[in-house]
Amino acid sequence: MIEFDNKVAVVTGAASGIGLAMAKAFYGQGMRVVIADIERQALTEASACLNDPTRVLAVVTDVSDPKAVDALADAAFESFGSVHILCNNAGVFVGGASWECSDADYRWLIDVNVMGIANGIRSFVPRMIAAGEEGHIVNTASMAAMTTMPFSSVYCMSKAAALSLSECLFKELEALAPQLGVSVLCPELINTSLASAQRNRPDQYSQQGDLTDTEMSKMTEQAISEGIASGIDPSVMAERVLQGIKVKKFYLLPQDGWKKAAMIRQDEIRQEANPTFTYVE
Ligand SMILES: NC(=O)c1ccc[n+]([C@@H]2O[C@H](COP(=O)([O-])OP(=O)(O)OC[C@H]3O[C@@H](n4cnc5c(N)ncnc54)[C@H](O)[C@@H]3O)[C@@H](O)[C@H]2O)c1
């Protein structure tokens, strides 16, 4: 079992929500933590919550940029000598019918939710393998990877890719570097700032001239916002991650209606029945 004390964790999307909760949990276990986020001010505030500056390194990073993630890895290894836990967690959301979401919506979610994880894997895993030490990679997907929802197609698609990438990584490391474990975190509804993800939408994914502000996208984003506001505390996810790493558990899932919805989907696939919409309370 990996020992946390004095080891090094890197968390992306660490200035808010689930990422910040994970950073606090690792710090609480005596780890040194590298926190990365695209939102500079929020990252500075997050860093201030972790009292001992000798155990914290904050690096403004856009995970969709491979060079920025390489620079993050350089900073982490140069500052702390090693990386034992990598959490590819940064993520964003858009809603709307699949034919109404713009090219920029699709590219933004693929670049952050999928390539953000791929960039983390490409920049960190070779160095973690070379170090030969025990370690763990946690990728944040979503229950939206295991269930599908209308008017959240771009998000569901990106999270399905994150899940698939994580399963492949698990099998690859099991074969080639079994000292490195992999988990995929599939949160249910968690009370974070995900519904206002547009606050971090770079200009290159400009919404100008987009169809993004349709009635359907507004309705979905409102529903997601309400669902998230009544969601559970992000610290529950941090605890799920700590326990998962300890026992090298791959699927980190809720045990509620969301899991049931995922099972219904799997049954539909098994039976070749048409997909139904499962409302999760
Ligand atoms: N909140 C939920 O209900 C829920 C459910 C399932 C999955 N998730 C996933 O959990 C992860 C964390 O989201 P959250 O709910 O804590 O939301 P959040 O908005 O509170 O935190 C996400 C963080 O990612 C950062 N970020 C956005 N784009 C980035 C980029 N290009 N590079 C680096 N950082 C970037 C944001 O600045 C923010 O600090 C995401 O992958 C999200 O999809 C959340």
Short mmCIF file of C-alpha atoms and ligand atoms in Angstrom, two decimals:
data_model
loop_
_atom_site.label_atom_id
_atom_site.label_comp_id
_atom_site.label_asym_id
_atom_site.label_seq_id
_atom_site.Cartn_x
_atom_site.Cartn_y
_atom_site.Cartn_z
CA MET A 1 0.00 0.00 0.00
CA ILE A 2 1.29 3.45 -0.88
CA GLU A 3 2.28 5.54 2.17
CA PHE A 4 1.14 9.16 1.90
CA ASP A 5 3.39 10.90 4.44
CA ASN A 6 6.03 13.13 2.83
CA LYS A 7 5.15 11.86 -0.67
CA VAL A 8 4.22 14.20 -3.52
CA ALA A 9 0.78 14.69 -5.11
CA VAL A 10 -0.08 16.76 -8.17
CA VAL A 11 -3.70 17.85 -8.62
CA THR A 12 -5.08 19.71 -11.64
CA GLY A 13 -8.20 21.84 -11.36
CA ALA A 14 -7.11 22.27 -7.75
CA ALA A 15 -8.35 25.83 -7.20
CA SER A 16 -11.94 24.77 -6.65
CA GLY A 17 -14.38 21.98 -5.84
CA ILE A 18 -13.22 18.37 -6.00
CA GLY A 19 -9.61 19.25 -6.91
CA LEU A 20 -9.26 21.59 -3.94
CA ALA A 21 -10.80 18.97 -1.63
CA MET A 22 -8.30 16.36 -2.89
CA ALA A 23 -5.37 18.78 -2.44
CA LYS A 24 -6.49 19.49 1.15
CA ALA A 25 -6.88 15.77 1.87
CA PHE A 26 -3.39 14.91 0.54
CA TYR A 27 -1.92 17.85 2.46
CA GLY A 28 -3.72 16.61 5.58
CA GLN A 29 -1.99 13.24 5.11
CA GLY A 30 1.42 14.96 5.36
CA MET A 31 2.05 15.05 1.61
CA ARG A 32 3.70 17.79 -0.40
CA VAL A 33 1.19 19.02 -2.97
CA VAL A 34 1.47 20.66 -6.36
CA ILE A 35 -1.75 22.46 -7.20
CA ALA A 36 -2.43 23.47 -10.79
CA ASP A 37 -5.30 25.46 -12.26
CA ILE A 38 -6.07 27.86 -15.08
CA GLU A 39 -7.68 30.39 -12.69
CA ARG A 40 -4.80 32.38 -11.17
CA GLN A 41 -6.64 34.26 -8.39
CA ALA A 42 -8.54 31.19 -7.18
CA LEU A 43 -5.28 29.20 -7.23
CA THR A 44 -3.56 31.81 -5.06
CA GLU A 45 -6.45 31.61 -2.59
CA ALA A 46 -6.33 27.80 -2.63
CA SER A 47 -2.62 27.88 -1.93
CA ALA A 48 -3.22 30.16 1.07
CA CYS A 49 -5.59 27.53 2.61
CA LEU A 50 -2.65 25.11 2.82
CA ASN A 51 -0.61 26.61 5.64
CA ASP A 52 2.92 25.31 5.19
CA PRO A 53 4.38 26.94 2.05
CA THR A 54 7.29 24.48 2.03
CA ARG A 55 4.81 21.71 1.24
CA VAL A 56 2.82 23.53 -1.46
CA LEU A 57 3.65 24.58 -4.99
CA ALA A 58 1.02 26.40 -7.07
CA VAL A 59 1.49 26.44 -10.84
CA VAL A 60 -0.93 28.25 -13.15
CA THR A 61 -1.55 25.67 -15.86
CA ASP A 62 -3.92 25.21 -18.75
CA VAL A 63 -4.20 21.42 -18.96
CA SER A 64 -5.28 21.58 -22.59
CA ASP A 65 -1.81 22.89 -23.52
CA PRO A 66 0.76 20.06 -23.69
CA LYS A 67 3.68 22.48 -23.22
CA ALA A 68 2.08 23.93 -20.08
CA VAL A 69 1.58 20.44 -18.64
CA ASP A 70 5.22 19.56 -19.46
CA ALA A 71 6.22 22.74 -17.59
CA LEU A 72 4.03 21.66 -14.66
CA ALA A 73 5.83 18.30 -14.54
CA ASP A 74 9.23 20.05 -14.71
CA ALA A 75 8.22 22.33 -11.83
CA ALA A 76 6.92 19.43 -9.71
CA PHE A 77 10.00 17.22 -10.20
CA GLU A 78 12.43 20.14 -9.78
CA SER A 79 10.76 21.38 -6.59
CA PHE A 80 9.99 18.11 -4.85
CA GLY A 81 12.24 15.55 -6.57
CA SER A 82 9.48 13.05 -7.33
CA VAL A 83 5.76 12.64 -8.01
CA HIS A 84 3.82 9.77 -6.45
CA ILE A 85 0.18 10.70 -7.01
CA LEU A 86 -1.15 12.45 -10.10
CA CYS A 87 -4.79 13.59 -10.20
CA ASN A 88 -5.92 14.64 -13.68
CA ASN A 89 -9.03 16.37 -12.42
CA ALA A 90 -9.61 19.68 -14.26
CA GLY A 91 -12.87 19.67 -16.16
CA VAL A 92 -15.56 21.87 -17.69
CA PHE A 93 -19.22 21.56 -18.72
CA VAL A 94 -21.52 22.82 -21.46
CA GLY A 95 -25.15 21.86 -22.04
CA GLY A 96 -27.41 21.86 -25.07
CA ALA A 97 -28.68 19.64 -27.86
CA SER A 98 -25.84 17.96 -29.73
CA TRP A 99 -26.74 19.70 -32.99
CA GLU A 100 -26.88 23.12 -31.31
CA CYS A 101 -23.54 22.97 -29.48
CA SER A 102 -20.90 24.79 -31.45
CA ASP A 103 -17.62 23.58 -32.87
CA ALA A 104 -15.96 25.65 -30.09
CA ASP A 105 -18.07 23.90 -27.40
CA TYR A 106 -16.97 20.49 -28.66
CA ARG A 107 -13.32 21.49 -28.99
CA TRP A 108 -13.22 23.10 -25.52
CA LEU A 109 -14.58 20.02 -23.75
CA ILE A 110 -12.40 17.60 -25.71
CA ASP A 111 -9.32 19.76 -25.10
CA VAL A 112 -9.86 20.09 -21.33
CA ASN A 113 -11.77 16.94 -20.30
CA VAL A 114 -9.94 14.50 -22.59
CA MET A 115 -6.66 16.03 -23.74
CA GLY A 116 -6.14 17.48 -20.25
CA ILE A 117 -5.93 13.91 -18.97
CA ALA A 118 -3.90 12.71 -21.96
CA ASN A 119 -1.42 15.57 -21.45
CA GLY A 120 -1.08 14.67 -17.76
CA ILE A 121 -0.40 11.05 -18.65
CA ARG A 122 2.14 11.96 -21.35
CA SER A 123 4.03 14.49 -19.21
CA PHE A 124 4.11 12.60 -15.91
CA VAL A 125 3.77 8.85 -16.40
CA PRO A 126 7.11 8.25 -18.21
CA ARG A 127 8.94 10.01 -15.35
CA MET A 128 6.90 8.15 -12.72
CA ILE A 129 7.77 4.84 -14.43
CA ALA A 130 11.46 5.81 -14.66
CA ALA A 131 11.53 6.62 -10.92
CA GLY A 132 10.46 3.04 -10.19
CA GLU A 133 8.61 4.09 -7.04
CA GLU A 134 5.08 3.13 -5.97
CA GLY A 135 2.53 5.63 -7.21
CA HIS A 136 -1.01 6.20 -8.38
CA ILE A 137 -2.85 8.10 -11.10
CA VAL A 138 -6.43 9.28 -10.52
CA ASN A 139 -8.41 10.55 -13.51
CA THR A 140 -11.66 12.36 -12.87
CA ALA A 141 -14.38 11.20 -15.27
CA SER A 142 -18.03 11.28 -14.14
CA MET A 143 -21.14 9.15 -13.81
CA ALA A 144 -21.91 10.93 -17.09
CA ALA A 145 -19.37 8.48 -18.56
CA MET A 146 -21.43 5.50 -17.44
CA THR A 147 -24.92 6.87 -18.10
CA THR A 148 -25.94 9.12 -20.95
CA MET A 149 -28.15 12.18 -20.64
CA PRO A 150 -29.92 14.20 -23.27
CA PHE A 151 -28.71 17.80 -23.72
CA SER A 152 -25.38 17.01 -22.05
CA SER A 153 -23.98 15.13 -25.03
CA VAL A 154 -20.69 16.99 -25.33
CA TYR A 155 -19.94 16.46 -21.65
CA CYS A 156 -21.03 12.79 -21.67
CA MET A 157 -18.94 12.12 -24.77
CA SER A 158 -15.84 13.71 -23.22
CA LYS A 159 -16.27 11.79 -19.95
CA ALA A 160 -16.80 8.49 -21.79
CA ALA A 161 -13.44 9.13 -23.47
CA ALA A 162 -11.87 9.89 -20.07
CA LEU A 163 -13.20 6.58 -18.71
CA SER A 164 -11.99 4.61 -21.71
CA LEU A 165 -8.53 6.20 -21.57
CA SER A 166 -8.32 5.40 -17.85
CA GLU A 167 -9.26 1.74 -18.35
CA CYS A 168 -6.60 1.39 -21.08
CA LEU A 169 -3.99 3.09 -18.86
CA PHE A 170 -4.84 0.70 -16.02
CA LYS A 171 -4.26 -2.32 -18.25
CA GLU A 172 -1.04 -0.88 -19.69
CA LEU A 173 0.49 -0.09 -16.30
CA GLU A 174 -0.63 -3.40 -14.84
CA ALA A 175 1.40 -5.07 -17.60
CA LEU A 176 4.42 -2.75 -17.73
CA ALA A 177 4.73 -0.85 -14.43
CA PRO A 178 2.55 -2.52 -11.78
CA GLN A 179 3.97 -0.29 -9.04
CA LEU A 180 1.72 2.43 -10.50
CA GLY A 181 -1.99 2.06 -9.73
CA VAL A 182 -4.82 3.80 -11.60
CA SER A 183 -8.27 4.90 -10.45
CA VAL A 184 -11.08 6.59 -12.30
CA LEU A 185 -13.19 8.87 -10.12
CA CYS A 186 -16.79 9.00 -11.35
CA PRO A 187 -18.53 11.57 -9.18
CA GLU A 188 -22.30 11.88 -8.85
CA LEU A 189 -23.64 15.42 -8.24
CA ILE A 190 -21.14 17.33 -6.11
CA ASN A 191 -21.57 20.86 -4.78
CA THR A 192 -18.84 22.70 -6.71
CA SER A 193 -18.54 25.55 -9.22
CA LEU A 194 -18.79 23.30 -12.28
CA ALA A 195 -22.04 24.94 -13.43
CA SER A 196 -20.12 28.21 -13.90
CA ALA A 197 -17.34 26.55 -15.90
CA GLN A 198 -17.71 29.27 -18.55
CA ARG A 199 -15.72 31.54 -16.18
CA ASN A 200 -12.59 29.74 -17.37
CA ARG A 201 -13.40 29.52 -21.07
CA PRO A 202 -10.37 30.82 -22.99
CA ASP A 203 -10.90 33.27 -25.88
CA GLN A 204 -9.82 30.68 -28.40
CA TYR A 205 -13.13 28.90 -27.69
CA SER A 206 -15.07 32.12 -28.10
CA GLN A 207 -18.82 31.82 -28.02
CA GLN A 208 -19.24 34.72 -30.43
CA GLY A 209 -21.58 33.76 -33.20
CA ASP A 210 -22.25 30.45 -31.50
CA LEU A 211 -25.59 28.83 -31.05
CA THR A 212 -24.57 27.98 -27.47
CA ASP A 213 -27.06 30.29 -25.80
CA THR A 214 -30.09 28.37 -26.94
CA GLU A 215 -33.15 27.75 -24.82
CA MET A 216 -32.14 24.12 -24.43
CA SER A 217 -28.57 24.94 -23.31
CA LYS A 218 -29.86 27.51 -20.79
CA MET A 219 -32.42 25.01 -19.47
CA THR A 220 -29.79 22.26 -19.12
CA GLU A 221 -27.24 24.52 -17.48
CA GLN A 222 -29.94 25.75 -15.06
CA ALA A 223 -30.92 22.13 -14.21
CA ILE A 224 -27.26 21.14 -13.73
CA SER A 225 -26.68 24.22 -11.61
CA GLU A 226 -29.60 23.29 -9.33
CA GLY A 227 -28.52 19.63 -9.17
CA ILE A 228 -24.96 20.58 -8.29
CA ALA A 229 -26.09 23.12 -5.68
CA SER A 230 -27.93 20.33 -3.85
CA GLY A 231 -25.06 17.89 -4.42
CA ILE A 232 -22.83 16.42 -1.76
CA ASP A 233 -19.69 18.00 -0.33
CA PRO A 234 -16.48 17.62 -2.41
CA SER A 235 -14.68 16.32 0.70
CA VAL A 236 -16.63 13.06 0.22
CA MET A 237 -14.86 12.64 -3.14
CA ALA A 238 -11.48 13.33 -1.53
CA GLU A 239 -12.13 10.60 1.04
CA ARG A 240 -13.26 8.22 -1.74
CA VAL A 241 -10.01 8.92 -3.58
CA LEU A 242 -7.81 8.39 -0.49
CA GLN A 243 -9.50 5.04 0.25
CA GLY A 244 -9.33 4.03 -3.42
CA ILE A 245 -5.60 4.72 -3.62
CA LYS A 246 -4.98 2.77 -0.41
CA VAL A 247 -6.56 -0.40 -1.78
CA LYS A 248 -5.65 0.22 -5.44
CA LYS A 249 -9.30 0.26 -6.48
CA PHE A 250 -9.94 1.30 -10.08
CA TYR A 251 -13.64 2.29 -10.24
CA LEU A 252 -14.49 4.94 -7.65
CA LEU A 253 -18.27 5.13 -7.93
CA PRO A 254 -21.24 6.26 -5.87
CA GLN A 255 -23.45 3.56 -4.43
CA ASP A 256 -26.75 5.39 -5.08
CA GLY A 257 -29.26 5.87 -7.90
CA TRP A 258 -26.46 6.84 -10.27
CA LYS A 259 -24.94 3.40 -10.03
CA LYS A 260 -28.39 1.91 -10.66
CA ALA A 261 -28.72 4.10 -13.76
CA ALA A 262 -25.35 2.85 -14.99
CA MET A 263 -26.50 -0.74 -14.47
CA ILE A 264 -29.71 -0.05 -16.42
CA ARG A 265 -27.62 1.26 -19.31
CA GLN A 266 -25.38 -1.81 -19.23
CA ASP A 267 -28.46 -4.06 -19.27
CA GLU A 268 -29.83 -2.17 -22.27
CA ILE A 269 -26.56 -2.73 -24.12
CA ARG A 270 -26.50 -6.41 -23.13
CA GLN A 271 -30.09 -6.88 -24.30
CA GLU A 272 -29.63 -4.64 -27.35
CA ALA A 273 -32.61 -2.61 -26.12
CA ASN A 274 -32.95 1.04 -27.12
CA PRO A 275 -31.51 3.53 -24.60
CA THR A 276 -33.94 5.01 -22.10
CA PHE A 277 -33.62 8.12 -19.98
CA THR A 278 -33.18 7.16 -16.33
CA TYR A 279 -34.03 9.98 -13.98
CA VAL A 280 -31.74 9.89 -10.95
CA GLU A 281 -33.19 11.40 -7.74
N1 LIG B 1 -19.47 18.70 -9.61
C1 LIG B 1 -20.01 17.61 -10.10
O1 LIG B 1 -21.20 17.32 -9.87
C2 LIG B 1 -19.17 16.69 -10.94
C3 LIG B 1 -19.74 15.45 -11.30
C4 LIG B 1 -18.98 14.58 -12.08
C5 LIG B 1 -17.70 14.93 -12.48
N2 LIG B 1 -17.18 16.13 -12.12
C6 LIG B 1 -15.81 16.44 -12.56
O2 LIG B 1 -15.02 16.82 -11.46
C7 LIG B 1 -13.90 17.59 -11.93
C8 LIG B 1 -13.74 18.81 -11.05
O3 LIG B 1 -14.83 19.69 -11.26
P1 LIG B 1 -15.60 20.41 -10.06
O4 LIG B 1 -16.96 19.85 -10.03
O5 LIG B 1 -14.77 20.43 -8.86
O6 LIG B 1 -15.75 21.88 -10.70
P2 LIG B 1 -15.04 23.27 -10.33
O7 LIG B 1 -15.44 24.21 -11.42
O8 LIG B 1 -15.36 23.63 -8.94
O9 LIG B 1 -13.50 22.90 -10.45
C9 LIG B 1 -12.90 22.67 -11.70
C10 LIG B 1 -11.55 23.36 -11.73
O10 LIG B 1 -10.93 23.10 -13.02
C11 LIG B 1 -10.30 24.31 -13.43
N3 LIG B 1 -10.09 24.33 -14.88
C12 LIG B 1 -10.99 24.55 -15.86
N4 LIG B 1 -10.39 24.54 -17.05
C13 LIG B 1 -9.07 24.29 -16.83
C14 LIG B 1 -7.95 24.15 -17.66
N5 LIG B 1 -8.04 24.29 -19.00
N6 LIG B 1 -6.75 23.89 -17.10
C15 LIG B 1 -6.63 23.79 -15.75
N7 LIG B 1 -7.67 23.93 -14.91
C16 LIG B 1 -8.87 24.16 -15.43
C17 LIG B 1 -11.24 25.41 -12.96
O11 LIG B 1 -10.59 26.66 -12.88
C18 LIG B 1 -11.67 24.88 -11.59
O12 LIG B 1 -10.83 25.35 -10.56
C19 LIG B 1 -14.20 17.91 -13.39
O13 LIG B 1 -13.47 17.04 -14.23
C20 LIG B 1 -15.69 17.63 -13.51
O14 LIG B 1 -16.07 17.32 -14.82
C21 LIG B 1 -17.88 17.01 -11.34
#
